[in-house]
Amino acid sequence: MNNRYELNKNLAQMLKGGVIMDVTTPEQAKIAEEAGACAVMALERIPADIRAVGGVSRMSDPKMIRGIQEAVSIPVMAKVRIGHFVEAQVLEALEIDYIDESEVLSPADDMHHINKRKFSVPFVCGAKDLGEALRRVNEGASMIRTKGEPGTGDVVQAVRHIRLINKQIRMIQNMREDELFVAAKDMQVPYSLIEFVHENGKLPVVNFAAGGVATPADASLMMQLGAEGVFVGSGIFKSGNPEKRAQAIVKAVTNFNDAKLLAELSEDLGDAMVGINEAEIELLMAERGI
Amino acid sequence: MAKTIGVLAVQGAFIEHIHALRQLGVNTFEIRQKSDLEKNSPDGIILPGGESTVMGKLLHELDLFIPLKDRIASGMPIFGTCAGVILLAKEIDNDPTTYFSAMDIAVERNAYGRQLGSFQAYEEFSDLGKVPMTFIRAPKITKVFGDTEILSTVNNDIVAARQNNMLATTFHPELSDNPVIHKYFLDTFL
């Protein structure tokens, strides 16, 4: 009687109001757990370093992922390349808690995403707009995150993506029923998903913010714009004081509307990650896999 | 007069509890910091599902731990689901840390393994008959002691129990469309 897809959407519900942190070692995973991360993303190189090193980036070494699974009791996620369903099979064999089919890694397929309906483990995917989000849901994703621009410490793209997704949701919600058919056609998504958004005014799955979040105020900004939780990648372990920053971001997500508390949390955090401006980067990861 | 229930809202699936309570015509508020407890006077409190390590840490850092512990000790009705059960338990088999340490139960965290071990069931609950149950990386109640009463088991594992003012379910009644367990909490404990 188990409905795996329901159970997988349910796990994302349990992560809401939380912060998911990128970690590259069991030691970092422990720091993240102790700082209050609700899950960790195990990967060999954080996005800022992937950007710096260049070349092809792939799924992490299973041994490294297992080391992190053993180190913490919170859910462990890991990334696969877009379209690389065999990397996903490997992660499923490791009993990973969530797979991120991620534009941060080099895409393995420039046409097709993974058929995520074939898997028992859950998937989270990135999206820049409502059409992308619903296409991923149709393929079987049970959680969505904004793409943002990973490894930059620049929040502008994540803001653009969450605003656009929510604006398009409001637009669909306000349409006449007979206008939904064209909306489904224009967005290249099934009518049933457009109908769900029209009736419920939200995505059928949990939606987190990701890509460029570096400060407690960034995290709070994403929450106030309607994200249900936050992924922080390079922002923590590329900063001067990872433990303190991680804890501050966790508290900022819980009390995202309390400016007084945010002021306290933003004090003395040490250097934020240096960051690269959107206009200075050559590779826009968000353009991968639409 | 309609009752008021506070739902701990530092992390996890708290909005689902609020929706279930609203279906039953109950007033609700979110507990994110100490002032939320001072501004409202709840008739009962729900500790939702989420990550117990996160909630445990934030309870201390947001100065919520003592005020909530005092209310539990003074007999305020408390309903813990999944991670909320871990917060209530006096013993945690696979973790030296305990939280409110209020209820005479021992629990094992993530007792069914990782996400692939998450499951649904439809089993007897006290005298309510069969109810839908969703277990997400759930704990098990491995032992009850004192005057704790077992309310439900699934495959011989204890999944629900009560003691005095406390109700604990290792499954997530807030994920079901039918708020039958929330109604049980309101009818029996308030």
mmCIF file of C-alpha atoms in Angstrom, chain A residues 2-288:
data_model
loop_
_atom_site.group_PDB
_atom_site.id
_atom_site.type_symbol
_atom_site.label_atom_id
_atom_site.label_comp_id
_atom_site.label_asym_id
_atom_site.label_seq_id
_atom_site.Cartn_x
_atom_site.Cartn_y
_atom_site.Cartn_z
ATOM 1 C CA ASN A 2 3.016 2.302 0.052
ATOM 2 C CA ASN A 3 2.806 5.275 -2.255
ATOM 3 C CA ARG A 4 6.503 6.135 -2.605
ATOM 4 C CA TYR A 5 5.840 9.444 -4.343
ATOM 5 C CA GLU A 6 3.586 10.624 -1.493
ATOM 6 C CA LEU A 7 6.167 9.511 1.088
ATOM 7 C CA ASN A 8 8.890 11.344 -0.822
ATOM 8 C CA LYS A 9 6.866 14.565 -0.954
ATOM 9 C CA ASN A 10 6.214 14.062 2.784
ATOM 10 C CA LEU A 11 9.939 13.945 3.585
ATOM 11 C CA ALA A 12 10.357 17.336 1.880
ATOM 12 C CA GLN A 13 7.535 18.636 4.094
ATOM 13 C CA MET A 14 9.548 17.616 7.167
ATOM 14 C CA LEU A 15 12.525 19.642 5.921
ATOM 15 C CA LYS A 16 10.518 22.866 5.640
ATOM 16 C CA GLY A 17 11.642 25.850 7.647
ATOM 17 C CA GLY A 18 15.130 24.389 7.621
ATOM 18 C CA VAL A 19 18.543 24.900 6.063
ATOM 19 C CA ILE A 20 20.241 22.284 3.881
ATOM 20 C CA MET A 21 24.006 22.730 3.794
ATOM 21 C CA ASP A 22 26.659 21.610 1.286
ATOM 22 C CA VAL A 23 29.414 19.594 2.944
ATOM 23 C CA THR A 24 32.479 17.876 1.518
ATOM 24 C CA THR A 25 33.744 15.858 4.508
ATOM 25 C CA PRO A 26 32.263 14.000 7.512
ATOM 26 C CA GLU A 27 33.785 16.720 9.730
ATOM 27 C CA GLN A 28 31.907 19.452 7.853
ATOM 28 C CA ALA A 29 28.751 17.338 8.027
ATOM 29 C CA LYS A 30 29.076 17.177 11.829
ATOM 30 C CA ILE A 31 29.587 20.949 11.993
ATOM 31 C CA ALA A 32 26.496 21.443 9.837
ATOM 32 C CA GLU A 33 24.381 19.072 11.955
ATOM 33 C CA GLU A 34 25.498 20.709 15.179
ATOM 34 C CA ALA A 35 24.750 24.139 13.731
ATOM 35 C CA GLY A 36 21.161 23.032 13.072
ATOM 36 C CA ALA A 37 21.110 21.929 9.420
ATOM 37 C CA CYS A 38 17.958 19.895 8.671
ATOM 38 C CA ALA A 39 19.859 17.915 5.997
ATOM 39 C CA VAL A 40 23.254 17.944 4.314
ATOM 40 C CA MET A 41 24.224 17.766 0.660
ATOM 41 C CA ALA A 42 27.296 15.565 0.282
ATOM 42 C CA LEU A 43 29.554 16.617 -2.571
ATOM 43 C CA GLU A 44 33.255 16.467 -3.380
ATOM 44 C CA ARG A 45 33.625 20.100 -4.272
ATOM 45 C CA ILE A 46 31.327 22.932 -3.329
ATOM 46 C CA PRO A 47 30.021 24.977 -6.268
ATOM 47 C CA ALA A 48 32.494 27.858 -5.785
ATOM 48 C CA ASP A 49 35.371 25.391 -6.232
ATOM 49 C CA ILE A 50 33.704 23.626 -9.149
ATOM 50 C CA ARG A 51 33.566 27.027 -10.775
ATOM 51 C CA ALA A 52 37.221 27.749 -9.984
ATOM 52 C CA VAL A 53 38.558 24.356 -11.090
ATOM 53 C CA GLY A 54 36.471 23.981 -14.256
ATOM 54 C CA GLY A 55 36.503 20.714 -16.205
ATOM 55 C CA VAL A 56 33.800 18.051 -15.904
ATOM 56 C CA SER A 57 32.211 17.615 -12.515
ATOM 57 C CA ARG A 58 30.414 14.373 -11.655
ATOM 58 C CA MET A 59 28.650 12.494 -8.898
ATOM 59 C CA SER A 60 30.765 12.201 -5.730
ATOM 60 C CA ASP A 61 32.723 9.113 -4.690
ATOM 61 C CA PRO A 62 30.276 6.718 -2.964
ATOM 62 C CA LYS A 63 32.846 6.127 -0.216
ATOM 63 C CA MET A 64 32.823 9.812 0.641
ATOM 64 C CA ILE A 65 29.013 9.835 0.647
ATOM 65 C CA ARG A 66 28.918 6.784 2.920
ATOM 66 C CA GLY A 67 31.345 8.480 5.291
ATOM 67 C CA ILE A 68 28.942 11.387 5.599
ATOM 68 C CA GLN A 69 25.927 9.079 6.018
ATOM 69 C CA GLU A 70 27.729 7.455 8.940
ATOM 70 C CA ALA A 71 28.719 10.762 10.502
ATOM 71 C CA VAL A 72 25.243 12.325 10.873
ATOM 72 C CA SER A 73 21.685 11.304 11.750
ATOM 73 C CA ILE A 74 19.939 13.952 9.615
ATOM 74 C CA PRO A 75 18.969 13.176 5.976
ATOM 75 C CA VAL A 76 21.849 13.048 3.484
ATOM 76 C CA MET A 77 21.388 14.262 -0.089
ATOM 77 C CA ALA A 78 23.799 14.012 -3.019
ATOM 78 C CA LYS A 79 23.967 15.350 -6.563
ATOM 79 C CA VAL A 80 23.856 13.609 -9.927
ATOM 80 C CA ARG A 81 24.400 15.113 -13.353
ATOM 81 C CA ILE A 82 21.287 16.154 -15.269
ATOM 82 C CA GLY A 83 20.078 13.148 -17.252
ATOM 83 C CA HIS A 84 22.594 10.704 -15.722
ATOM 84 C CA PHE A 85 20.192 8.028 -14.567
ATOM 85 C CA VAL A 86 22.983 5.568 -13.798
ATOM 86 C CA GLU A 87 24.562 7.940 -11.277
ATOM 87 C CA ALA A 88 21.073 8.094 -9.767
ATOM 88 C CA GLN A 89 20.881 4.276 -9.667
ATOM 89 C CA VAL A 90 24.193 4.273 -7.796
ATOM 90 C CA LEU A 91 22.936 6.775 -5.233
ATOM 91 C CA GLU A 92 19.725 4.799 -4.795
ATOM 92 C CA ALA A 93 21.851 1.716 -4.077
ATOM 93 C CA LEU A 94 23.548 3.756 -1.319
ATOM 94 C CA GLU A 95 20.073 4.440 0.126
ATOM 95 C CA ILE A 96 20.592 8.171 -0.169
ATOM 96 C CA ASP A 97 17.705 10.171 1.356
ATOM 97 C CA TYR A 98 17.351 12.645 -1.547
ATOM 98 C CA ILE A 99 18.968 12.960 -4.989
ATOM 99 C CA ASP A 100 19.589 16.427 -6.401
ATOM 100 C CA GLU A 101 19.572 16.272 -10.213
ATOM 101 C CA SER A 102 21.716 19.330 -10.395
ATOM 102 C CA GLU A 103 22.882 21.929 -12.893
ATOM 103 C CA VAL A 104 25.912 22.462 -10.632
ATOM 104 C CA LEU A 105 27.459 19.321 -12.122
ATOM 105 C CA SER A 106 28.220 19.009 -15.846
ATOM 106 C CA PRO A 107 25.050 17.860 -17.638
ATOM 107 C CA ALA A 108 25.218 14.293 -18.969
ATOM 108 C CA ASP A 109 22.282 14.731 -21.349
ATOM 109 C CA ASP A 110 21.422 17.953 -23.154
ATOM 110 C CA MET A 111 17.890 16.833 -24.037
ATOM 111 C CA HIS A 112 16.472 14.622 -21.332
ATOM 112 C CA HIS A 113 16.225 14.790 -17.598
ATOM 113 C CA ILE A 114 16.137 11.568 -15.562
ATOM 114 C CA ASN A 115 12.810 9.725 -15.523
ATOM 115 C CA LYS A 116 12.483 10.141 -11.791
ATOM 116 C CA ARG A 117 9.233 8.153 -11.660
ATOM 117 C CA LYS A 118 11.353 4.992 -12.049
ATOM 118 C CA PHE A 119 13.054 5.514 -8.696
ATOM 119 C CA SER A 120 12.027 4.822 -5.108
ATOM 120 C CA VAL A 121 14.282 7.494 -3.619
ATOM 121 C CA PRO A 122 13.144 11.118 -3.875
ATOM 122 C CA PHE A 123 14.542 13.779 -6.205
ATOM 123 C CA VAL A 124 14.891 17.534 -5.879
ATOM 124 C CA CYS A 125 15.454 19.597 -9.047
ATOM 125 C CA GLY A 126 16.246 23.224 -9.803
ATOM 126 C CA ALA A 127 13.902 25.593 -11.654
ATOM 127 C CA LYS A 128 14.006 29.174 -12.909
ATOM 128 C CA ASP A 129 10.305 29.503 -13.688
ATOM 129 C CA LEU A 130 6.999 27.720 -13.179
ATOM 130 C CA GLY A 131 7.192 25.788 -16.449
ATOM 131 C CA GLU A 132 10.560 24.282 -15.512
ATOM 132 C CA ALA A 133 9.333 23.472 -12.010
ATOM 133 C CA LEU A 134 6.231 21.663 -13.288
ATOM 134 C CA ARG A 135 8.184 19.797 -15.986
ATOM 135 C CA ARG A 136 10.461 18.443 -13.258
ATOM 136 C CA VAL A 137 7.447 17.500 -11.123
ATOM 137 C CA ASN A 138 5.949 15.718 -14.124
ATOM 138 C CA GLU A 139 9.190 13.730 -14.459
ATOM 139 C CA GLY A 140 8.813 12.681 -10.828
ATOM 140 C CA ALA A 141 10.618 15.315 -8.729
ATOM 141 C CA SER A 142 9.125 15.469 -5.233
ATOM 142 C CA MET A 143 10.781 18.753 -4.257
ATOM 143 C CA ILE A 144 11.805 21.886 -6.187
ATOM 144 C CA ARG A 145 14.450 24.513 -5.490
ATOM 145 C CA THR A 146 15.310 27.687 -7.323
ATOM 146 C CA LYS A 147 18.426 27.370 -9.432
ATOM 147 C CA GLY A 148 19.885 30.707 -8.435
ATOM 148 C CA GLU A 149 23.493 30.936 -9.502
ATOM 149 C CA PRO A 150 25.516 28.422 -7.497
ATOM 150 C CA GLY A 151 28.953 29.195 -6.141
ATOM 151 C CA THR A 152 28.711 32.952 -6.604
ATOM 152 C CA GLY A 153 27.523 34.279 -3.261
ATOM 153 C CA ASP A 154 25.303 36.543 -5.365
ATOM 154 C CA VAL A 155 21.627 36.166 -4.521
ATOM 155 C CA VAL A 156 20.235 38.103 -7.495
ATOM 156 C CA GLN A 157 19.350 35.084 -9.605
ATOM 157 C CA ALA A 158 17.692 33.162 -6.794
ATOM 158 C CA VAL A 159 15.575 36.254 -6.133
ATOM 159 C CA ARG A 160 14.688 36.477 -9.819
ATOM 160 C CA HIS A 161 13.693 32.796 -9.909
ATOM 161 C CA ILE A 162 11.544 32.729 -6.773
ATOM 162 C CA ARG A 163 9.811 35.964 -7.776
ATOM 163 C CA LEU A 164 9.082 34.630 -11.249
ATOM 164 C CA ILE A 165 7.800 31.250 -10.018
ATOM 165 C CA ASN A 166 5.490 32.901 -7.495
ATOM 166 C CA LYS A 167 4.333 35.543 -9.967
ATOM 167 C CA GLN A 168 3.439 32.841 -12.494
ATOM 168 C CA ILE A 169 1.624 30.878 -9.785
ATOM 169 C CA ARG A 170 -0.494 33.953 -8.983
ATOM 170 C CA MET A 171 -1.150 34.444 -12.683
ATOM 171 C CA ILE A 172 -2.375 30.848 -13.144
ATOM 172 C CA GLN A 173 -4.445 31.105 -9.989
ATOM 173 C CA ASN A 174 -6.293 34.131 -11.349
ATOM 174 C CA MET A 175 -7.002 32.713 -14.804
ATOM 175 C CA ARG A 176 -10.425 31.706 -16.015
ATOM 176 C CA GLU A 177 -10.712 27.938 -16.243
ATOM 177 C CA ASP A 178 -10.914 28.029 -20.042
ATOM 178 C CA GLU A 179 -7.581 29.857 -20.185
ATOM 179 C CA LEU A 180 -5.702 27.060 -18.414
ATOM 180 C CA PHE A 181 -5.437 24.919 -21.555
ATOM 181 C CA VAL A 182 -3.357 27.501 -23.386
ATOM 182 C CA ALA A 183 -1.311 28.126 -20.240
ATOM 183 C CA ALA A 184 -0.482 24.396 -20.127
ATOM 184 C CA LYS A 185 0.490 24.486 -23.799
ATOM 185 C CA ASP A 186 2.649 27.614 -23.414
ATOM 186 C CA MET A 187 4.453 26.269 -20.368
ATOM 187 C CA GLN A 188 4.870 22.833 -21.965
ATOM 188 C CA VAL A 189 3.416 21.055 -18.945
ATOM 189 C CA PRO A 190 0.453 18.703 -18.440
ATOM 190 C CA TYR A 191 -2.949 20.282 -17.900
ATOM 191 C CA SER A 192 -3.420 18.416 -14.589
ATOM 192 C CA LEU A 193 -0.451 20.221 -13.014
ATOM 193 C CA ILE A 194 -1.663 23.632 -14.223
ATOM 194 C CA GLU A 195 -5.067 22.772 -12.809
ATOM 195 C CA PHE A 196 -3.467 21.931 -9.437
ATOM 196 C CA VAL A 197 -1.690 25.305 -9.346
ATOM 197 C CA HIS A 198 -4.913 27.078 -10.361
ATOM 198 C CA GLU A 199 -6.861 25.452 -7.539
ATOM 199 C CA ASN A 200 -4.230 25.532 -4.796
ATOM 200 C CA GLY A 201 -2.125 28.605 -5.564
ATOM 201 C CA LYS A 202 1.100 26.708 -4.965
ATOM 202 C CA LEU A 203 3.402 24.081 -6.417
ATOM 203 C CA PRO A 204 2.342 20.453 -5.823
ATOM 204 C CA VAL A 205 5.651 19.949 -3.959
ATOM 205 C CA VAL A 206 7.757 21.856 -1.438
ATOM 206 C CA ASN A 207 9.831 24.727 -2.890
ATOM 207 C CA PHE A 208 13.203 25.749 -1.400
ATOM 208 C CA ALA A 209 15.534 28.594 -2.357
ATOM 209 C CA ALA A 210 19.049 27.846 -3.578
ATOM 210 C CA GLY A 211 21.991 29.429 -5.351
ATOM 211 C CA GLY A 212 23.902 32.398 -3.977
ATOM 212 C CA VAL A 213 22.569 32.590 -0.404
ATOM 213 C CA ALA A 214 25.490 33.828 1.747
ATOM 214 C CA THR A 215 24.130 35.767 4.739
ATOM 215 C CA PRO A 216 21.309 35.491 7.311
ATOM 216 C CA ALA A 217 19.639 38.432 5.560
ATOM 217 C CA ASP A 218 19.863 36.605 2.192
ATOM 218 C CA ALA A 219 18.162 33.577 3.750
ATOM 219 C CA SER A 220 15.458 35.720 5.312
ATOM 220 C CA LEU A 221 14.936 37.543 1.999
ATOM 221 C CA MET A 222 14.243 34.219 0.267
ATOM 222 C CA MET A 223 11.852 33.136 3.029
ATOM 223 C CA GLN A 224 9.973 36.448 2.910
ATOM 224 C CA LEU A 225 9.688 36.019 -0.862
ATOM 225 C CA GLY A 226 7.929 32.701 -0.264
ATOM 226 C CA ALA A 227 10.603 29.983 -0.151
ATOM 227 C CA GLU A 228 9.772 27.154 2.276
ATOM 228 C CA GLY A 229 13.404 26.605 3.296
ATOM 229 C CA VAL A 230 16.911 27.326 2.068
ATOM 230 C CA PHE A 231 19.891 25.500 0.576
ATOM 231 C CA VAL A 232 23.242 27.061 1.416
ATOM 232 C CA GLY A 233 26.144 25.813 -0.652
ATOM 233 C CA SER A 234 29.434 27.620 -0.796
ATOM 234 C CA GLY A 235 28.184 30.402 1.489
ATOM 235 C CA ILE A 236 29.051 28.576 4.696
ATOM 236 C CA PHE A 237 32.309 26.727 4.259
ATOM 237 C CA LYS A 238 33.789 29.469 2.051
ATOM 238 C CA SER A 239 33.250 32.061 4.773
ATOM 239 C CA GLY A 240 35.511 33.152 7.617
ATOM 240 C CA ASN A 241 33.590 31.479 10.461
ATOM 241 C CA PRO A 242 31.482 28.589 9.097
ATOM 242 C CA GLU A 243 30.033 27.446 12.446
ATOM 243 C CA LYS A 244 28.803 30.849 13.479
ATOM 244 C CA ARG A 245 27.460 31.696 10.037
ATOM 245 C CA ALA A 246 25.681 28.356 9.750
ATOM 246 C CA GLN A 247 23.962 28.823 13.113
ATOM 247 C CA ALA A 248 22.978 32.381 12.248
ATOM 248 C CA ILE A 249 21.428 31.320 8.929
ATOM 249 C CA VAL A 250 19.448 28.534 10.664
ATOM 250 C CA LYS A 251 17.970 31.006 13.138
ATOM 251 C CA ALA A 252 17.328 33.575 10.397
ATOM 252 C CA VAL A 253 15.218 31.004 8.522
ATOM 253 C CA THR A 254 13.128 30.180 11.615
ATOM 254 C CA ASN A 255 12.499 33.805 12.517
ATOM 255 C CA PHE A 256 12.687 35.355 9.056
ATOM 256 C CA ASN A 257 10.231 38.127 9.956
ATOM 257 C CA ASP A 258 12.011 39.363 13.060
ATOM 258 C CA ALA A 259 14.326 42.195 11.933
ATOM 259 C CA LYS A 260 15.628 42.811 15.449
ATOM 260 C CA LEU A 261 16.777 39.221 15.754
ATOM 261 C CA LEU A 262 18.250 39.368 12.231
ATOM 262 C CA ALA A 263 20.287 42.391 13.280
ATOM 263 C CA GLU A 264 21.736 40.421 16.206
ATOM 264 C CA LEU A 265 22.374 37.386 14.023
ATOM 265 C CA SER A 266 24.190 39.442 11.405
ATOM 266 C CA GLU A 267 26.729 40.815 13.893
ATOM 267 C CA ASP A 268 30.354 39.679 13.890
ATOM 268 C CA LEU A 269 29.987 36.844 11.431
ATOM 269 C CA GLY A 270 33.471 37.349 10.020
ATOM 270 C CA ASP A 271 34.066 37.538 6.293
ATOM 271 C CA ALA A 272 31.303 36.391 3.989
ATOM 272 C CA MET A 273 32.411 34.377 0.995
ATOM 273 C CA VAL A 274 34.097 36.706 -1.470
ATOM 274 C CA GLY A 275 31.510 36.221 -4.159
ATOM 275 C CA ILE A 276 31.476 36.773 -7.876
ATOM 276 C CA ASN A 277 29.139 39.207 -9.507
ATOM 277 C CA GLU A 278 26.615 37.853 -12.007
ATOM 278 C CA ALA A 279 28.137 40.001 -14.783
ATOM 279 C CA GLU A 280 31.641 38.655 -14.097
ATOM 280 C CA ILE A 281 30.916 34.987 -14.587
ATOM 281 C CA GLU A 282 31.374 33.168 -17.846
ATOM 282 C CA LEU A 283 29.360 30.064 -17.060
ATOM 283 C CA LEU A 284 25.709 30.421 -16.123
ATOM 284 C CA MET A 285 24.874 27.083 -14.494
ATOM 285 C CA ALA A 286 21.207 28.045 -14.297
ATOM 286 C CA GLU A 287 20.967 27.764 -18.088
ATOM 287 C CA ARG A 288 21.697 24.039 -17.898
#
